[in-house]
Coordinates of C-alpha atoms and ligand atoms in Angstrom, one line a residue:
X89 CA -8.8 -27.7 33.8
X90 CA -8.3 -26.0 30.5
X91 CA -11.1 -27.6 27.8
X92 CA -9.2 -26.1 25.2
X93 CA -7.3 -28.7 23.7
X94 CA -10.2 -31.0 23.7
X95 CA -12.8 -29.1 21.5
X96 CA -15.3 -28.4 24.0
X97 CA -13.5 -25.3 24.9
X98 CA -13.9 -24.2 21.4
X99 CA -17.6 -25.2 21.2
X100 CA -18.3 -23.5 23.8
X101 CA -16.4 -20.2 23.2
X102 CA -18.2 -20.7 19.6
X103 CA -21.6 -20.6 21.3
X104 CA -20.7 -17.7 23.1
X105 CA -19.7 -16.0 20.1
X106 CA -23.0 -16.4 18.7
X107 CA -24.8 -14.9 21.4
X108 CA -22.4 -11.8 21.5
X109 CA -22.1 -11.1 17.5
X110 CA -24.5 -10.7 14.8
X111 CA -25.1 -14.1 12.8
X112 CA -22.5 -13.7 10.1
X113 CA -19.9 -12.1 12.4
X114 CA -19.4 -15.8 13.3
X115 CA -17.5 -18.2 10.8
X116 CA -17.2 -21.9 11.7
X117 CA -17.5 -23.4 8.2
X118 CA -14.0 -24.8 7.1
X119 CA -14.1 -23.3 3.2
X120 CA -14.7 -20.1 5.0
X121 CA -11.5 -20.8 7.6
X122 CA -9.7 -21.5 5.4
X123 CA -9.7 -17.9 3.9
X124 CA -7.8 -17.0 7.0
X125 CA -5.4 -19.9 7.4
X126 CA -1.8 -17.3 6.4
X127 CA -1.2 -14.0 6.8
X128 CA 1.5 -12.5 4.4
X129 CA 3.8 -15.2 5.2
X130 CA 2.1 -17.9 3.2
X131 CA 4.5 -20.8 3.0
X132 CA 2.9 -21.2 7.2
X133 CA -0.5 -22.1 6.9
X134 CA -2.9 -23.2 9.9
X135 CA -7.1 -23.6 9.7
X136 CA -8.2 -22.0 12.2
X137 CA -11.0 -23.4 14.8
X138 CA -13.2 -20.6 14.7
X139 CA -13.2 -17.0 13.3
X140 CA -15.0 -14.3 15.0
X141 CA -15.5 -10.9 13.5
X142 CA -16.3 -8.8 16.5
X143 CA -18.0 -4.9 15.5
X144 CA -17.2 -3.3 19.1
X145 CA -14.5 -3.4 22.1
X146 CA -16.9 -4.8 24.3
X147 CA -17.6 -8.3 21.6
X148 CA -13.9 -8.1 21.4
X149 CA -13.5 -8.5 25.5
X150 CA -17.0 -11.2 25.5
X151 CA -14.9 -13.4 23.4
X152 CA -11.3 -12.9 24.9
X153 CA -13.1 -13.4 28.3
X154 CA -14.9 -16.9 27.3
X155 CA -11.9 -17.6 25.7
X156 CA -10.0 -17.3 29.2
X157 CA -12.4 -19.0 30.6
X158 CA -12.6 -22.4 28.8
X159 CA -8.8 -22.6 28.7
X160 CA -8.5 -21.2 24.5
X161 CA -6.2 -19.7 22.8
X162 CA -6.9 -16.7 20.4
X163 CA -5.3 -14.5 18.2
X164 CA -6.0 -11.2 16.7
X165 CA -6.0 -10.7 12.9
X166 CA -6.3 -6.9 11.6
X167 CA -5.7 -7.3 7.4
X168 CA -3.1 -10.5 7.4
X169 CA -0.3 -8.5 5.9
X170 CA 2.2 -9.2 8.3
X171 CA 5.5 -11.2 7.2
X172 CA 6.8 -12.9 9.9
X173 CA 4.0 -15.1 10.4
X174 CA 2.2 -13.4 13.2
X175 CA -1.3 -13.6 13.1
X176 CA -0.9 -17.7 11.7
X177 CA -4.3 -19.2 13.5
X178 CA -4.1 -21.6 16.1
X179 CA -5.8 -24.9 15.0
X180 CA -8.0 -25.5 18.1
X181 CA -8.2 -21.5 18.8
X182 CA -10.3 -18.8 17.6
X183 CA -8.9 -16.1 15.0
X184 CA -10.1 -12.5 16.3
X185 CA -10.2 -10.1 13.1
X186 CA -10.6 -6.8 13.6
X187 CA -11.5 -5.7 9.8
X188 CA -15.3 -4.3 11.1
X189 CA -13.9 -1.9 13.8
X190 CA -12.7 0.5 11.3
X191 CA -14.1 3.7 12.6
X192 CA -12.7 6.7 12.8
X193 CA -13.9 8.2 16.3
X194 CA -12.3 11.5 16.4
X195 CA -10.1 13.7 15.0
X196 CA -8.7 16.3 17.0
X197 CA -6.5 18.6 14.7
X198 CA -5.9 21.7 17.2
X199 CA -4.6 18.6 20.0
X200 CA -3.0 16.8 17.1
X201 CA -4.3 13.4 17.6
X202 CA -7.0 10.8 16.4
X203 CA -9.0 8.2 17.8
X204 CA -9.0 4.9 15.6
X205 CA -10.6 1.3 16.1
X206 CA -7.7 -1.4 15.5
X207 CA -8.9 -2.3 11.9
X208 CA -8.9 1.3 10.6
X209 CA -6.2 1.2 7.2
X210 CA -3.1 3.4 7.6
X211 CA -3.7 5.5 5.1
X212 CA -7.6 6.0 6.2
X213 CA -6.0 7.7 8.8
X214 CA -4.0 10.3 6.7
X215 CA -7.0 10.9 4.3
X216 CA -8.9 11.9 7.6
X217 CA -6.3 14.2 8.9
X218 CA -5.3 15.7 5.7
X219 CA -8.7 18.5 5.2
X220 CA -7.7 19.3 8.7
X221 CA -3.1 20.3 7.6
X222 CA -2.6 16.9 9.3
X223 CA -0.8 13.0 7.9
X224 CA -0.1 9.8 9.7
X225 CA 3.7 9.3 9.8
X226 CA 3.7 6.3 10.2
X227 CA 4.0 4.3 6.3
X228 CA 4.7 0.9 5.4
X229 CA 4.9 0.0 2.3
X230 CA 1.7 -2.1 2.7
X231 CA -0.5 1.3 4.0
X232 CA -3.4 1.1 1.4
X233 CA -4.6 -1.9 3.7
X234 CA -2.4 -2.7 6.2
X235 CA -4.5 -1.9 9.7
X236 CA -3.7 0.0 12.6
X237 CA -3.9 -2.9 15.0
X238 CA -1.4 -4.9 13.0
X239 CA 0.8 -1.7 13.1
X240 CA 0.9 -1.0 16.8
X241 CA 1.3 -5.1 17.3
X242 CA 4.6 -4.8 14.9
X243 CA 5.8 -1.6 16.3
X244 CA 5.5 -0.9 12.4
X245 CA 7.9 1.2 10.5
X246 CA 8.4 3.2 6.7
X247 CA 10.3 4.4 4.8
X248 CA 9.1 8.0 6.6
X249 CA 10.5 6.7 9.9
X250 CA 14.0 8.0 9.7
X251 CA 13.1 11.6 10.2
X252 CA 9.7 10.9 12.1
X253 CA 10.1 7.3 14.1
X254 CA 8.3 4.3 14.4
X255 CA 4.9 3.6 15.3
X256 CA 5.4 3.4 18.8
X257 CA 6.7 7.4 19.0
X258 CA 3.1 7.9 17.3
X259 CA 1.0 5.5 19.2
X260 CA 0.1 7.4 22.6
X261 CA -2.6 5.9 24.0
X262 CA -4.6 2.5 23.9
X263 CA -7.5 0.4 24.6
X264 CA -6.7 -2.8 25.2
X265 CA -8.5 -6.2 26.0
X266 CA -6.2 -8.2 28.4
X267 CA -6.2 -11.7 28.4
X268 CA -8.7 -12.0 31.4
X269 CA -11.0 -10.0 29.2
X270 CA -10.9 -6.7 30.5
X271 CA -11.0 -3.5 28.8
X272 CA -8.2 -1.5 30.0
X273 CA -7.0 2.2 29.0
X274 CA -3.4 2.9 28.6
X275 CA -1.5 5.9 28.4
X276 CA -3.4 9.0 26.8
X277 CA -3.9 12.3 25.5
X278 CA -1.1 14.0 28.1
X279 CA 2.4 12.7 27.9
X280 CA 4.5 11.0 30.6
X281 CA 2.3 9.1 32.5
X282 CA 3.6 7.7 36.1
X283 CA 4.9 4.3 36.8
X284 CA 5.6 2.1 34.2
X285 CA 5.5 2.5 30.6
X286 CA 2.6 -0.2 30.1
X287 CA 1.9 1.2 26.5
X288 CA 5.4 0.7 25.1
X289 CA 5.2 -2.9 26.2
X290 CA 2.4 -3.6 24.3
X291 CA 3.1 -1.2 21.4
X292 CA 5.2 -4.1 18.8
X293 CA 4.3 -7.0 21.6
X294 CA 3.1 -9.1 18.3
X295 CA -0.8 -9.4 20.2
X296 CA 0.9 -11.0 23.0
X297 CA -0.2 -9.2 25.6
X298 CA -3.7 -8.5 24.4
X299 CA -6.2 -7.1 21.8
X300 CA -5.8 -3.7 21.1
X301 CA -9.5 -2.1 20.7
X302 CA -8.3 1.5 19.3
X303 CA -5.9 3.3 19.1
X304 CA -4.9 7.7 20.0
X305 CA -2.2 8.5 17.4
X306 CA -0.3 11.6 16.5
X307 CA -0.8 13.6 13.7
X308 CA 2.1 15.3 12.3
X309 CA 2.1 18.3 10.0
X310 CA 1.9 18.8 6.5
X311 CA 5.1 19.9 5.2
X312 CA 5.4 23.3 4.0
X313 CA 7.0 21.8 1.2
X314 CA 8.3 18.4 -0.3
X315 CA 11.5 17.2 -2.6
X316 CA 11.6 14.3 -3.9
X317 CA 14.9 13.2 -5.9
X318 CA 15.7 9.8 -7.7
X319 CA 19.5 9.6 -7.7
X320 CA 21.5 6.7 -9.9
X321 CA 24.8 5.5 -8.6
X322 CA 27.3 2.9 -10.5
X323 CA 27.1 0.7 -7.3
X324 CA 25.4 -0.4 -3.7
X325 CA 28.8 0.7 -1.9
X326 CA 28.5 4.6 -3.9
X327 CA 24.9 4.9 -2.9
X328 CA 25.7 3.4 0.9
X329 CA 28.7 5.9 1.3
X330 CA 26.5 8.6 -0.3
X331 CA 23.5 8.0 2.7
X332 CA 26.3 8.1 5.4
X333 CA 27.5 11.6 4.5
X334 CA 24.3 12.7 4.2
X335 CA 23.4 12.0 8.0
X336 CA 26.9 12.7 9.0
X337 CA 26.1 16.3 8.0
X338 CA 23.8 16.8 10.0
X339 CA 20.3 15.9 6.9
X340 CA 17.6 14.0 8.5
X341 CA 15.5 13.6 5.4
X342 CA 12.0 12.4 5.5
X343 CA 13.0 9.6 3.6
X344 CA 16.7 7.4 2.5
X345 CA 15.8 4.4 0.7
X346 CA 17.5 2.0 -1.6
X347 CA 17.2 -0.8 -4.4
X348 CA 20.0 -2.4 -6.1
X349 CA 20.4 -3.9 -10.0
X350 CA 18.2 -6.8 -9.2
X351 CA 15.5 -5.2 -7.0
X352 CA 15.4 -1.6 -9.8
X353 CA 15.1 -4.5 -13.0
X354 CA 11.7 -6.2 -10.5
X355 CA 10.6 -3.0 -10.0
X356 CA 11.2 -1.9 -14.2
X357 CA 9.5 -4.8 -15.3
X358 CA 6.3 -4.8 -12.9
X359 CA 5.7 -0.5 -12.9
X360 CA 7.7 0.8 -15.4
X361 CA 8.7 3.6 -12.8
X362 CA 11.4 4.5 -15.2
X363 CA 14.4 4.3 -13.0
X364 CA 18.6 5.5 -14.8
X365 CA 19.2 2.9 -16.9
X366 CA 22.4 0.8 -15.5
X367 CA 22.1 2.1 -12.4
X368 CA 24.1 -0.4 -9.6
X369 CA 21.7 1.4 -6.7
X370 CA 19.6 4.1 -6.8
X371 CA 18.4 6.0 -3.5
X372 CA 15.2 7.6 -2.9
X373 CA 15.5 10.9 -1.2
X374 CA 13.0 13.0 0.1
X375 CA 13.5 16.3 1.8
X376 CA 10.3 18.1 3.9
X377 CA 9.7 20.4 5.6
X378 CA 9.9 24.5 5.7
X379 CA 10.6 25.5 2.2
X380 CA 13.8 27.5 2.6
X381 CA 15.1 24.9 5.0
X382 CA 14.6 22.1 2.3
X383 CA 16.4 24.1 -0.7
X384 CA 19.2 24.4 1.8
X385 CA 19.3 21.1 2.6
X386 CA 18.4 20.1 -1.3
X387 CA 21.4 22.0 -2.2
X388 CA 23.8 19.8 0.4
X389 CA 22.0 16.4 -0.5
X390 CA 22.5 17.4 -4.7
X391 CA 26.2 18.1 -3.6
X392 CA 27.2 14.7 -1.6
X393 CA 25.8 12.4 -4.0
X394 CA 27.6 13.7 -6.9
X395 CA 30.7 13.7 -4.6
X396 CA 30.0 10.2 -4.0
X397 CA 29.5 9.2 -8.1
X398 CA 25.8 9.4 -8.6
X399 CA 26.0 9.6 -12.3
X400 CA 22.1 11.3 -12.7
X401 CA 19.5 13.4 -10.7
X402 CA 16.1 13.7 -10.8
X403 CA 13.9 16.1 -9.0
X404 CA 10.3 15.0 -9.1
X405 CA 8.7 18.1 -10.6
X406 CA 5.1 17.5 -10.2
X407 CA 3.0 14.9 -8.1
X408 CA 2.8 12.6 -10.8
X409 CA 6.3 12.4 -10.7
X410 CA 6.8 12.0 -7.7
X411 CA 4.4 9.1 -7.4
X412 CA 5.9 7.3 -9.9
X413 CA 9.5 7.1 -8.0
X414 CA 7.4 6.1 -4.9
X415 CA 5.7 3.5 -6.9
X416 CA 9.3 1.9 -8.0
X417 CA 10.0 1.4 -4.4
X418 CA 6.9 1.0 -2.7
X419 CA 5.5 -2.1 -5.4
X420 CA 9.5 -3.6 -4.7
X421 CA 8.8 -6.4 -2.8
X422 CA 5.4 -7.7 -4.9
X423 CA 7.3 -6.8 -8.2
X424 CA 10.1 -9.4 -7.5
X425 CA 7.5 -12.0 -8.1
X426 CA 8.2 -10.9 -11.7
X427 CA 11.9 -12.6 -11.7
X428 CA 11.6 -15.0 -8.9
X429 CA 8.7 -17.8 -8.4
X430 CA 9.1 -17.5 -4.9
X431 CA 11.2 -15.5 -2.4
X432 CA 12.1 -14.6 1.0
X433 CA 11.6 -11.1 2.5
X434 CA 13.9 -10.9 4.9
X435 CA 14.4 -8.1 7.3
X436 CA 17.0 -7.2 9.8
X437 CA 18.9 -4.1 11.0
X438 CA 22.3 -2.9 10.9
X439 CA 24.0 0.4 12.1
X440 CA 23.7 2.4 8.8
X441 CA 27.9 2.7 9.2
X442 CA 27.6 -1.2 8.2
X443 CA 26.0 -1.0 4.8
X444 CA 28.9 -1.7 2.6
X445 CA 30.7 -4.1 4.7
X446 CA 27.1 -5.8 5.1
X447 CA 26.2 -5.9 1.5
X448 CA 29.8 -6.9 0.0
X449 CA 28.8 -9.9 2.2
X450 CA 25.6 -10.5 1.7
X451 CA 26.9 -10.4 -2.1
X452 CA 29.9 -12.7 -1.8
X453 CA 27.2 -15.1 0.5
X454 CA 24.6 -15.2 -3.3
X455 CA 28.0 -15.7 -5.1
X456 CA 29.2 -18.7 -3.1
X457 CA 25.6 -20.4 -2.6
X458 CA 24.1 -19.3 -6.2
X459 CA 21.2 -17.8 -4.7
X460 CA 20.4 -14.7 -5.7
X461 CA 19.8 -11.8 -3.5
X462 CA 17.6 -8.4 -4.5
X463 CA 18.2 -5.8 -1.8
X464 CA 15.6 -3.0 -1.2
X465 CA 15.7 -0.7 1.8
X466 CA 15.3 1.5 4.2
X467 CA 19.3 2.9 3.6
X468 CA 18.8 6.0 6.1
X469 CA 18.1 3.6 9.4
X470 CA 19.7 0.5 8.2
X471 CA 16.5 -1.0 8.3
X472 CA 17.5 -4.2 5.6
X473 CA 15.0 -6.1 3.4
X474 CA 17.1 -8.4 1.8
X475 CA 15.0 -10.8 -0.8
X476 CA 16.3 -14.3 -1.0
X477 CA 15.5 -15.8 -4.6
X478 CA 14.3 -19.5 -5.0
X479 CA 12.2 -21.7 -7.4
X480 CA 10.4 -24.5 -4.9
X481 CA 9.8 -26.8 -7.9
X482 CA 13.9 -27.3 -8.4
X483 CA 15.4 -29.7 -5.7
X484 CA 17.2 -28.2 -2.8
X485 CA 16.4 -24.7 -3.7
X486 CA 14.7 -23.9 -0.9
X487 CA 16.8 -25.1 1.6
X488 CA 19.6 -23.2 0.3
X489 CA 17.8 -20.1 0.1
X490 CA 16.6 -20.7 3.9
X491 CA 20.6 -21.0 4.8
X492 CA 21.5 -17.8 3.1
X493 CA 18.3 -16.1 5.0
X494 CA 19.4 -17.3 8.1
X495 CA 23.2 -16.4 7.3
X496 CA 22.7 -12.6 6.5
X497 CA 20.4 -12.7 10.1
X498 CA 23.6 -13.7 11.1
X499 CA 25.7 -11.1 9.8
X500 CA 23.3 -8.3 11.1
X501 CA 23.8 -9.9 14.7
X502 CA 27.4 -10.1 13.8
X503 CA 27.3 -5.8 12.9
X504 CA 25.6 -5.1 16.5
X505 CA 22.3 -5.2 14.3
X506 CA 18.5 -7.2 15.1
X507 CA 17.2 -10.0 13.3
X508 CA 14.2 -7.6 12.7
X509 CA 13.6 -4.3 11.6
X510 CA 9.9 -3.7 11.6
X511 CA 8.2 -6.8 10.2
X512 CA 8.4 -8.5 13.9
X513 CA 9.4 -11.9 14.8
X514 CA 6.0 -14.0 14.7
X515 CA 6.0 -17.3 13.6
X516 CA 9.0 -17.3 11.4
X517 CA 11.5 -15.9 13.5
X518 CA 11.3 -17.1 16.7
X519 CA 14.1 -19.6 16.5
X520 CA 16.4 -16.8 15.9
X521 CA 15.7 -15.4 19.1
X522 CA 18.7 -17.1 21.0
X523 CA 21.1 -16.2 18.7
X524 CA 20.4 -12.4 19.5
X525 CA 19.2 -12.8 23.4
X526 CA 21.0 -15.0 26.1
X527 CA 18.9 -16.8 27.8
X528 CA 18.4 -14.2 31.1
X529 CA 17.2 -11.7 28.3
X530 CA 14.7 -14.2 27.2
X531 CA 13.1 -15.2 30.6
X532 CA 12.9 -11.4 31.7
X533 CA 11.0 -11.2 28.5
X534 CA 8.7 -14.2 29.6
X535 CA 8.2 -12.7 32.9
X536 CA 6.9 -9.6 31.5
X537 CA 4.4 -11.8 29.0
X538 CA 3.8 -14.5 32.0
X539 CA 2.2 -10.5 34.1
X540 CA -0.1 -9.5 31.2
X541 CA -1.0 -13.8 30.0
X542 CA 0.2 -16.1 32.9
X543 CA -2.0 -19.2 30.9
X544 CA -0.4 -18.0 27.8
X545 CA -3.6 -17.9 25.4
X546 CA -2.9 -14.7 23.9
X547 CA -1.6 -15.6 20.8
X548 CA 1.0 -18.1 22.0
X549 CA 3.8 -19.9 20.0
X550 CA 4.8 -16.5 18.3
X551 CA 7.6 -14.2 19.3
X552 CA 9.7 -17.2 21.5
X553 CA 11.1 -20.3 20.9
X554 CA 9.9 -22.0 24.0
X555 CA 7.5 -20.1 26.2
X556 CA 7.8 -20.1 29.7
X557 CA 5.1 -21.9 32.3
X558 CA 4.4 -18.6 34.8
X559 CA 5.8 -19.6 37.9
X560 CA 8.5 -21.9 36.2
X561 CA 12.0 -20.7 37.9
X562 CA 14.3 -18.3 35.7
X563 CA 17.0 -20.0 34.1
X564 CA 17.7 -22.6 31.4
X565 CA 15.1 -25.0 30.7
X566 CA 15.9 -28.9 31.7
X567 CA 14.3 -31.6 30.1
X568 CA 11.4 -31.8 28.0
X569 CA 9.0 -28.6 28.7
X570 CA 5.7 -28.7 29.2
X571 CA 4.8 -27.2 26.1
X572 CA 7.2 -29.2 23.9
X573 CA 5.3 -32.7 25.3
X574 CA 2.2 -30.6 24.3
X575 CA 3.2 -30.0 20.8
X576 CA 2.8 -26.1 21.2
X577 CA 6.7 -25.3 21.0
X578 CA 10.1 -26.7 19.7
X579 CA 13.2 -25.9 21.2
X580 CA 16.1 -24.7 19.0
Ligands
FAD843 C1 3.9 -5.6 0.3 C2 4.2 -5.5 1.8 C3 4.9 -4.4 2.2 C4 5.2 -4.2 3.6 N1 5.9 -3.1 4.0 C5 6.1 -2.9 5.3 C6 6.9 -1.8 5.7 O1 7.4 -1.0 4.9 N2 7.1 -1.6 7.0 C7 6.6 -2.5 7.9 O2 6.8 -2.3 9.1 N3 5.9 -3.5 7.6 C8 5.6 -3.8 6.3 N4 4.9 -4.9 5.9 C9 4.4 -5.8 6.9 C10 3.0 -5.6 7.4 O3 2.2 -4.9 6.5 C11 3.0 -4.9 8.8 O4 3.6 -5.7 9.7 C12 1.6 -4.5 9.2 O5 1.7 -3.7 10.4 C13 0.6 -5.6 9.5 O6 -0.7 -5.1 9.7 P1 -1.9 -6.1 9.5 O7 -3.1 -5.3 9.8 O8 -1.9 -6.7 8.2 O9 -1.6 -7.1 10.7 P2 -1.8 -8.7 10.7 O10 -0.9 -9.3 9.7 O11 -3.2 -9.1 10.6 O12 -1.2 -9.0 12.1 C14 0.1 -8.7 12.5 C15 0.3 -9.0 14.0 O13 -0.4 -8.1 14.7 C16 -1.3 -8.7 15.6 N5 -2.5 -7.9 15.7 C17 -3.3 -7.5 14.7 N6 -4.3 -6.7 15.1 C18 -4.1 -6.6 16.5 C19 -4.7 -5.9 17.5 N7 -5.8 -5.2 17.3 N8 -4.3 -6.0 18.8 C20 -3.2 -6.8 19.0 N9 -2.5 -7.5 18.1 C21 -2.9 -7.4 16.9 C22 -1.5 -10.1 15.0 O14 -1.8 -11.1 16.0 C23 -0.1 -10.4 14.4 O15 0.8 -10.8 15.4 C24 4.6 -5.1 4.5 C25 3.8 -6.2 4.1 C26 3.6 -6.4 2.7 C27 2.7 -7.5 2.3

């Protein structure tokens, strides 16, 4: 019988934990769990029952084993950057945070790849390849701490990720604790392993499936050379049509990304980045690569956006300059904070075709509900980061800006898009889930997490809205579920 829900589980997993870690690797003091009670998403907030800080793969797989055996759930924690709610504790489960594993174990330039433990920081990783002509694709906006773990959980994206691809094109092999406790190896340095694609499962599973213990990643090439081009444009709708004749002619820059009025006037008042003055929408272009191919493709990219009204261009000319156009865009979402006490960061998908149609609508939905909407995104894959404005002191304000979140969701579903982009369903979006997926989709899902987690420990309540019992027949659920009359899950 599973002790977990009764506390002795926890004690016991606790005393475990001290035997396996050094003394302060082990927090059970509730000021000190508290720390860890949100990640990104803070308006979710849990205490969790215990917080282990594990150095090594094999403390990681002690814990995760005890854990299995006393019947409690866990969940892994790299930085707590994640916006959808995903590594939220579980109140009578232990919080595994992976912030000491943060070495570095190899980097092998002439193979092009690296070896990192799960806590390592994104950008570590390109400051270890770069003496060797090598970067980390992969860049979220959050890369000066987000951690690897958390990336390959989310399946993590940039704004680099139109030319190069997400993190799971990037992530080629792992070590991974399964929910028994095991410390298994999947994929590796050669390509194209037999059988099934194990790897891609768990690469942007949300921890789901187990505790990734490192990670072999690609390196990618420094660019012979890089452009970097601010462009203003009157309107969203200019600066949309402007992205789609830029792919349509064949450009895959590095980088497409946008901000509208609201979003450019955050990002003004935080950074001072400097941005044309009455610019609607202004795009972020970068162009990489081999330096006669980029002043090719500059000359093209120059070319469509004036056809399509950009009324200024600017070339960053040195480094400095070009930092401070990423700095606009990359402090975006933090520098709203300046306009707006509180906010939503939403994130969905639509194909890039979409973009006017979606924002008109998205704009007509802040006109008719009052709620004001900043857009910043990732233009080039239609990656959408809509933020919802809101005040939580003013009646009613937050419900409404929870309807319009839920409404431009809608839309993207609407548009043949996803109700997430990179930032991963978690917490937070798991009641979305049936509007995208019928309810087949869902239990094939289940069925693949009931194989890897059949007593559904690893991190459960996050990704869907009612998990399946392994063994429980395919098909609509009748009645009350287990897990409902447990208080683990809600059904939407
Ligand atoms: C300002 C800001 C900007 C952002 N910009 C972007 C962006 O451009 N693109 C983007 O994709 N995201 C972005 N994010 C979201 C977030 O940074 C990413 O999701 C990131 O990958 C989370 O990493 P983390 O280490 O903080 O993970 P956490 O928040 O700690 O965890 C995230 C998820 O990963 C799981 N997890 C963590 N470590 C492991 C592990 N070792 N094994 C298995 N599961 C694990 C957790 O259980 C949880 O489900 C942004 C966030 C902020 C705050």
């Amino acid at each position: 019988m599973s002790e977990g829900g009764t506390g002795l589980g926890l004690q016991a997993v606790a005393a475990r934990a001290t035997e396996l870690l050094s003394r302060d690797g082990v927090v059970t003091e509730r000021a000190r769990l508290r720390t860890y009670e949100c990640d990104g998403l803070a308006h979710y907030r849990v205490t969790p029952g215990l917080v282990v800080m594990p150095e090594t793969a094999e403390q990681v797989a002690g814990i995760v084993r005890s854990c299995a055996e006393h019947g409690v759930p866990y969940v892994a924690r790299g930085s707590g950057t994640g916006l959808s709610g995903g590594a939220l504790p579980h109140a009578e489960g232990v919080l595994i945070v992976t912030s000491r594993m943060r070495r570095i174990r190899e980097v092998r330039a002439d193979d092009q790849r690296a070896v990192v433990e799960p806590g390592v920081i994104n950008l570590d990783v390109t400051r270890a390849a770069t003496p060797h002509g090598y970067y980390y694709a992969p860049d979220p906006s959050s890369q000066q701490i987000c951690s690897i773990g958390g990336n390959l959980a989310e399946n993590s994206g940039g704004a680099h990720c139109l030319k190069y691809g997400f993190t799971t094109n990037h992530v080629v092999g792992a070590e991974l604790v399964t929910p028994q406790g095991d410390l298994v190896t999947l994929g590796g340095a050669a390509p194209d392993a037999p059988g099934y694609d194990l790897l891609g499962a768990v690469v942007g599973s949300e921890g789901t499936l187990g505790i990734a213990t490192s990670a072999t990643v690609r390196l990618v090439r420094l660019p012979e050379e890089v452009r970097t081009l601010l462009v203003g444009f009157g309107s969203t709708d200019q600066a949309g049509a402007a992205t789609s004749a830029i792919i349509a002619a064949g450009i895959v820059p590095a980088a497409i990304e946008m901000m509208d009025a609201l979003a450019i006037e955050a990002a003004e008042e935080a950074v001072h980045c400097g941005y044309p003055a009455g610019a609607g929408a202004v795009l972020v272009i970068e162009l990489d690569g081999a330096a006669a191919e980029v002043q090719q493709e500059y000359d093209e990219v120059e070319r469509l956006c004036r056809d399509n009204g950009a009324f200024e261009q600017r070339l960053a000319t040195d480094p400095v300059e070009r930092a401070l156009i990423w700095k606009g865009r990359k402090s975006a979402f933090a520098a709203v904070g300046r306009i707006s006490p509180d906010y939503i960061v939403q994130d969905g998908v639509i194909p890039r075709t979409a973009l006017p149609e979606v924002l008109a609508a998205i704009d007509e939905l802040s006109g008719t509900s009052g709620v004001r909407v900043a857009n910043v995104f990732h233009a080039g894959d239609g990656n959408l980061h809509p933020l919802v404005l809101f005040d939580e002191t003013k009646d009613g304000e937050s419900e409404a800006a929870e309807k319009v979140s839920g409404a431009i969701l809608d839309l993207c579903i609407e548009h043949g898009g996803s109700i997430t982009g990179e930032h991963g369903v978690g917490v937070d979006k798991a009641k979305y889930m049936p509007r995208m997926f019928g309810a087949d989709d869902l239990d094939t899902m289940q069925l693949v997490r009931c194989a890897f987690d059949p007593d559904n420990l690893s991190n459960p309540g996050k990704v869907f809205p009612t998990p399946r019992l392994c063994g429980e027949v395919p098909g609509r659920h009748k009645g009350v579920h287990p897990a409902q009359d447990a208080g683990l899950a809600e059904v939407f």
